[in-house]
Structure formats: C-alpha cells, structure tokens
Amino acid sequence: MTDPGSITVKTMWLDSTVIMNCVGDLDITTAAVLERQIDEVLNRGPDAIVVDLTELDFLAARGMNVLIRANGRLSDRVKFLVVADGPKTRRPMTLIGVDSQVPLHSTRDTALAAVRRDPLASQI
C-alpha cells in the first residue's frame, strides 16, 4: 500500500510492449510521476504502452489529462491502452468522456489482446 497522495508506477516489458502498473493516487500531486515515466518508456521505443490503473485508490482529472495527452502525442506506430475497471477508475473516465479519447479495457488481458490485433478493435 502507498501513502495517501503518492503513486508507485511499476514498469514491466513484455516483448516490445510496456505494462505500467499504477498503485496509489493519480492526482495533481502525482501526475508528473506518471508523465515522466511515460516519457522515459517512449525513449526506449516500445510498440505499445499499457497503463494499468486497476490498483489505484484515487483518480483525479489531472491524472486523466496525463493519459489523454500521452495518447495524443504518440506516433501512429505506438499503441496506447489503459486498463480501468470499477468505480475508482473506469466510472470517472467514462463520465468525463476519456473513453472516447483513450482506448479503455477492463482487464490487462483484453488490453494485451488488443495490442496483438487491430488497435481499433472493439474494447471491453
């Protein structure tokens, strides 16, 4: 468990796909941590980035903005997917409309399956 107001981002490579597992709070005080780690990962040239938010305790608008901006600045060859499920992550992202700007998946497995197929394939 992380301290309130903190985030841990664990990065794991699976072939040319990066899985970034976020634990804690993603808000105005911690968003820069995720943003920096996404930048570091991009410098290593992945084919896909999967950001897993299922272990977050809190997700604020500033955290969602980091995801939207990251997705918007990626080249066409880098897929960007987010795993979000439940009232702490998926619900606020859907209510605000993030799901129309960033591909959301309910599980890491469905996100990884989408990496292997067409990035515009249906999402769960």
PDB file of C-alpha atoms in Angstrom:
ATOM      1  CA  MET A   1       0.000   0.000   0.000  1.00  0.00           C
ATOM      2  CA  THR A   2       1.213   3.510  -0.785  1.00  0.00           C
ATOM      3  CA  ASP A   3       0.943   6.594   1.385  1.00  0.00           C
ATOM      4  CA  PRO A   4      -2.020   8.892   0.690  1.00  0.00           C
ATOM      5  CA  GLY A   5      -1.072  11.313  -2.045  1.00  0.00           C
ATOM      6  CA  SER A   6       1.616   9.071  -3.503  1.00  0.00           C
ATOM      7  CA  ILE A   7       1.915   6.811  -6.506  1.00  0.00           C
ATOM      8  CA  THR A   8       4.119   3.912  -7.474  1.00  0.00           C
ATOM      9  CA  VAL A   9       4.486   3.040 -11.149  1.00  0.00           C
ATOM     10  CA  LYS A  10       5.904  -0.418 -11.795  1.00  0.00           C
ATOM     11  CA  THR A  11       7.139  -0.909 -15.346  1.00  0.00           C
ATOM     12  CA  MET A  12       7.418  -4.315 -16.988  1.00  0.00           C
ATOM     13  CA  TRP A  13       8.384  -5.165 -20.568  1.00  0.00           C
ATOM     14  CA  LEU A  14       6.636  -7.963 -22.418  1.00  0.00           C
ATOM     15  CA  ASP A  15       8.460  -8.218 -25.737  1.00  0.00           C
ATOM     16  CA  SER A  16       8.014  -4.738 -27.263  1.00  0.00           C
ATOM     17  CA  THR A  17       5.034  -3.855 -25.056  1.00  0.00           C
ATOM     18  CA  VAL A  18       5.422  -1.912 -21.827  1.00  0.00           C
ATOM     19  CA  ILE A  19       2.992  -2.510 -18.982  1.00  0.00           C
ATOM     20  CA  MET A  20       2.873   0.321 -16.455  1.00  0.00           C
ATOM     21  CA  ASN A  21       1.068  -0.711 -13.266  1.00  0.00           C
ATOM     22  CA  CYS A  22      -0.021   2.283 -11.165  1.00  0.00           C
ATOM     23  CA  VAL A  23      -0.636   1.905  -7.424  1.00  0.00           C
ATOM     24  CA  GLY A  24      -1.855   4.690  -5.123  1.00  0.00           C
ATOM     25  CA  ASP A  25      -3.301   8.075  -6.073  1.00  0.00           C
ATOM     26  CA  LEU A  26      -3.117   9.677  -9.515  1.00  0.00           C
ATOM     27  CA  ASP A  27      -3.902  13.333  -8.939  1.00  0.00           C
ATOM     28  CA  ILE A  28      -2.427  16.816  -9.248  1.00  0.00           C
ATOM     29  CA  THR A  29       0.423  16.000  -6.861  1.00  0.00           C
ATOM     30  CA  THR A  30       1.431  12.703  -8.501  1.00  0.00           C
ATOM     31  CA  ALA A  31       0.552  13.076 -12.193  1.00  0.00           C
ATOM     32  CA  ALA A  32       4.058  14.282 -13.065  1.00  0.00           C
ATOM     33  CA  VAL A  33       5.475  10.956 -11.847  1.00  0.00           C
ATOM     34  CA  LEU A  34       3.437   9.001 -14.396  1.00  0.00           C
ATOM     35  CA  GLU A  35       4.124  11.587 -17.091  1.00  0.00           C
ATOM     36  CA  ARG A  36       7.902  11.294 -16.567  1.00  0.00           C
ATOM     37  CA  GLN A  37       7.773   7.509 -16.619  1.00  0.00           C
ATOM     38  CA  ILE A  38       5.766   7.508 -19.851  1.00  0.00           C
ATOM     39  CA  ASP A  39       8.396   9.823 -21.386  1.00  0.00           C
ATOM     40  CA  GLU A  40      11.215   7.527 -20.228  1.00  0.00           C
ATOM     41  CA  VAL A  41       9.471   4.495 -21.699  1.00  0.00           C
ATOM     42  CA  LEU A  42       8.857   6.270 -25.011  1.00  0.00           C
ATOM     43  CA  ASN A  43      12.575   6.967 -25.334  1.00  0.00           C
ATOM     44  CA  ARG A  44      13.145   3.194 -25.397  1.00  0.00           C
ATOM     45  CA  GLY A  45      10.903   2.717 -28.456  1.00  0.00           C
ATOM     46  CA  PRO A  46       8.051   0.407 -27.443  1.00  0.00           C
ATOM     47  CA  ASP A  47       5.415  -0.749 -29.914  1.00  0.00           C
ATOM     48  CA  ALA A  48       2.705  -0.428 -27.251  1.00  0.00           C
ATOM     49  CA  ILE A  49       2.135   1.025 -23.797  1.00  0.00           C
ATOM     50  CA  VAL A  50      -0.490  -0.434 -21.473  1.00  0.00           C
ATOM     51  CA  VAL A  51      -1.204   1.700 -18.394  1.00  0.00           C
ATOM     52  CA  ASP A  52      -2.956  -0.408 -15.748  1.00  0.00           C
ATOM     53  CA  LEU A  53      -4.957   1.710 -13.287  1.00  0.00           C
ATOM     54  CA  THR A  54      -6.808  -1.123 -11.541  1.00  0.00           C
ATOM     55  CA  GLU A  55      -4.760  -0.739  -8.343  1.00  0.00           C
ATOM     56  CA  LEU A  56      -5.334   2.996  -7.970  1.00  0.00           C
ATOM     57  CA  ASP A  57      -7.029   4.232  -4.814  1.00  0.00           C
ATOM     58  CA  PHE A  58      -7.927   7.593  -6.374  1.00  0.00           C
ATOM     59  CA  LEU A  59      -8.014   9.028  -9.900  1.00  0.00           C
ATOM     60  CA  ALA A  60      -8.406  12.772 -10.426  1.00  0.00           C
ATOM     61  CA  ALA A  61      -8.964  14.808 -13.581  1.00  0.00           C
ATOM     62  CA  ARG A  62      -5.269  15.765 -13.723  1.00  0.00           C
ATOM     63  CA  GLY A  63      -4.343  12.091 -13.929  1.00  0.00           C
ATOM     64  CA  MET A  64      -6.833  11.540 -16.729  1.00  0.00           C
ATOM     65  CA  ASN A  65      -5.343  14.522 -18.547  1.00  0.00           C
ATOM     66  CA  VAL A  66      -1.903  12.873 -18.468  1.00  0.00           C
ATOM     67  CA  LEU A  67      -3.386   9.828 -20.215  1.00  0.00           C
ATOM     68  CA  ILE A  68      -5.199  11.898 -22.850  1.00  0.00           C
ATOM     69  CA  ARG A  69      -2.087  13.949 -23.619  1.00  0.00           C
ATOM     70  CA  ALA A  70       0.147  10.870 -23.759  1.00  0.00           C
ATOM     71  CA  ASN A  71      -2.207   9.180 -26.202  1.00  0.00           C
ATOM     72  CA  GLY A  72      -2.382  12.321 -28.329  1.00  0.00           C
ATOM     73  CA  ARG A  73       1.355  12.750 -28.705  1.00  0.00           C
ATOM     74  CA  LEU A  74       2.273   9.156 -29.543  1.00  0.00           C
ATOM     75  CA  SER A  75       3.256   8.300 -33.065  1.00  0.00           C
ATOM     76  CA  ASP A  76       0.879   6.170 -35.095  1.00  0.00           C
ATOM     77  CA  ARG A  77       3.097   3.144 -34.612  1.00  0.00           C
ATOM     78  CA  VAL A  78       2.847   3.147 -30.781  1.00  0.00           C
ATOM     79  CA  LYS A  79      -0.417   1.799 -29.377  1.00  0.00           C
ATOM     80  CA  PHE A  80      -1.594   3.303 -26.082  1.00  0.00           C
ATOM     81  CA  LEU A  81      -4.156   1.448 -23.980  1.00  0.00           C
ATOM     82  CA  VAL A  82      -5.482   1.938 -20.472  1.00  0.00           C
ATOM     83  CA  VAL A  83      -6.818  -0.726 -18.118  1.00  0.00           C
ATOM     84  CA  ALA A  84      -9.542   0.693 -15.885  1.00  0.00           C
ATOM     85  CA  ASP A  85     -12.379  -1.093 -14.143  1.00  0.00           C
ATOM     86  CA  GLY A  86     -14.783  -0.215 -11.378  1.00  0.00           C
ATOM     87  CA  PRO A  87     -15.930   2.923  -9.596  1.00  0.00           C
ATOM     88  CA  LYS A  88     -12.462   4.309  -8.831  1.00  0.00           C
ATOM     89  CA  THR A  89     -11.131   4.354 -12.378  1.00  0.00           C
ATOM     90  CA  ARG A  90     -13.430   3.386 -15.226  1.00  0.00           C
ATOM     91  CA  ARG A  91     -16.535   5.177 -13.965  1.00  0.00           C
ATOM     92  CA  PRO A  92     -14.972   8.656 -13.699  1.00  0.00           C
ATOM     93  CA  MET A  93     -13.185   8.178 -17.022  1.00  0.00           C
ATOM     94  CA  THR A  94     -16.461   7.240 -18.701  1.00  0.00           C
ATOM     95  CA  LEU A  95     -18.421  10.075 -17.075  1.00  0.00           C
ATOM     96  CA  ILE A  96     -15.879  12.665 -18.191  1.00  0.00           C
ATOM     97  CA  GLY A  97     -15.573  11.173 -21.686  1.00  0.00           C
ATOM     98  CA  VAL A  98     -11.994   9.956 -21.516  1.00  0.00           C
ATOM     99  CA  ASP A  99     -13.169   6.660 -23.018  1.00  0.00           C
ATOM    100  CA  SER A 100     -13.812   8.476 -26.314  1.00  0.00           C
ATOM    101  CA  GLN A 101     -10.190   9.694 -26.422  1.00  0.00           C
ATOM    102  CA  VAL A 102      -8.199   6.810 -24.940  1.00  0.00           C
ATOM    103  CA  PRO A 103      -8.784   3.082 -25.551  1.00  0.00           C
ATOM    104  CA  LEU A 104     -10.058   1.609 -22.258  1.00  0.00           C
ATOM    105  CA  HIS A 105     -10.054  -2.065 -21.328  1.00  0.00           C
ATOM    106  CA  SER A 106     -11.483  -3.814 -18.278  1.00  0.00           C
ATOM    107  CA  THR A 107      -8.561  -6.194 -17.836  1.00  0.00           C
ATOM    108  CA  ARG A 108      -4.888  -6.338 -18.644  1.00  0.00           C
ATOM    109  CA  ASP A 109      -5.535  -9.474 -20.697  1.00  0.00           C
ATOM    110  CA  THR A 110      -8.016  -7.708 -23.007  1.00  0.00           C
ATOM    111  CA  ALA A 111      -5.610  -4.793 -23.421  1.00  0.00           C
ATOM    112  CA  LEU A 112      -2.753  -7.132 -24.320  1.00  0.00           C
ATOM    113  CA  ALA A 113      -5.022  -8.993 -26.747  1.00  0.00           C
ATOM    114  CA  ALA A 114      -5.834  -5.657 -28.402  1.00  0.00           C
ATOM    115  CA  VAL A 115      -2.116  -4.944 -28.766  1.00  0.00           C
ATOM    116  CA  ARG A 116      -1.794  -8.125 -30.803  1.00  0.00           C
ATOM    117  CA  ARG A 117      -4.676  -7.231 -33.121  1.00  0.00           C
ATOM    118  CA  ASP A 118      -6.073  -4.111 -34.760  1.00  0.00           C
ATOM    119  CA  PRO A 119      -5.855  -1.181 -32.295  1.00  0.00           C
ATOM    120  CA  LEU A 120      -9.334  -0.074 -33.333  1.00  0.00           C
ATOM    121  CA  ALA A 121     -10.853  -3.445 -32.469  1.00  0.00           C
ATOM    122  CA  SER A 122     -13.779  -3.446 -30.068  1.00  0.00           C
ATOM    123  CA  GLN A 123     -12.940  -2.828 -26.451  1.00  0.00           C
ATOM    124  CA  ILE A 124     -14.402  -4.442 -23.357  1.00  0.00           C
TER     125      ILE A 124
END
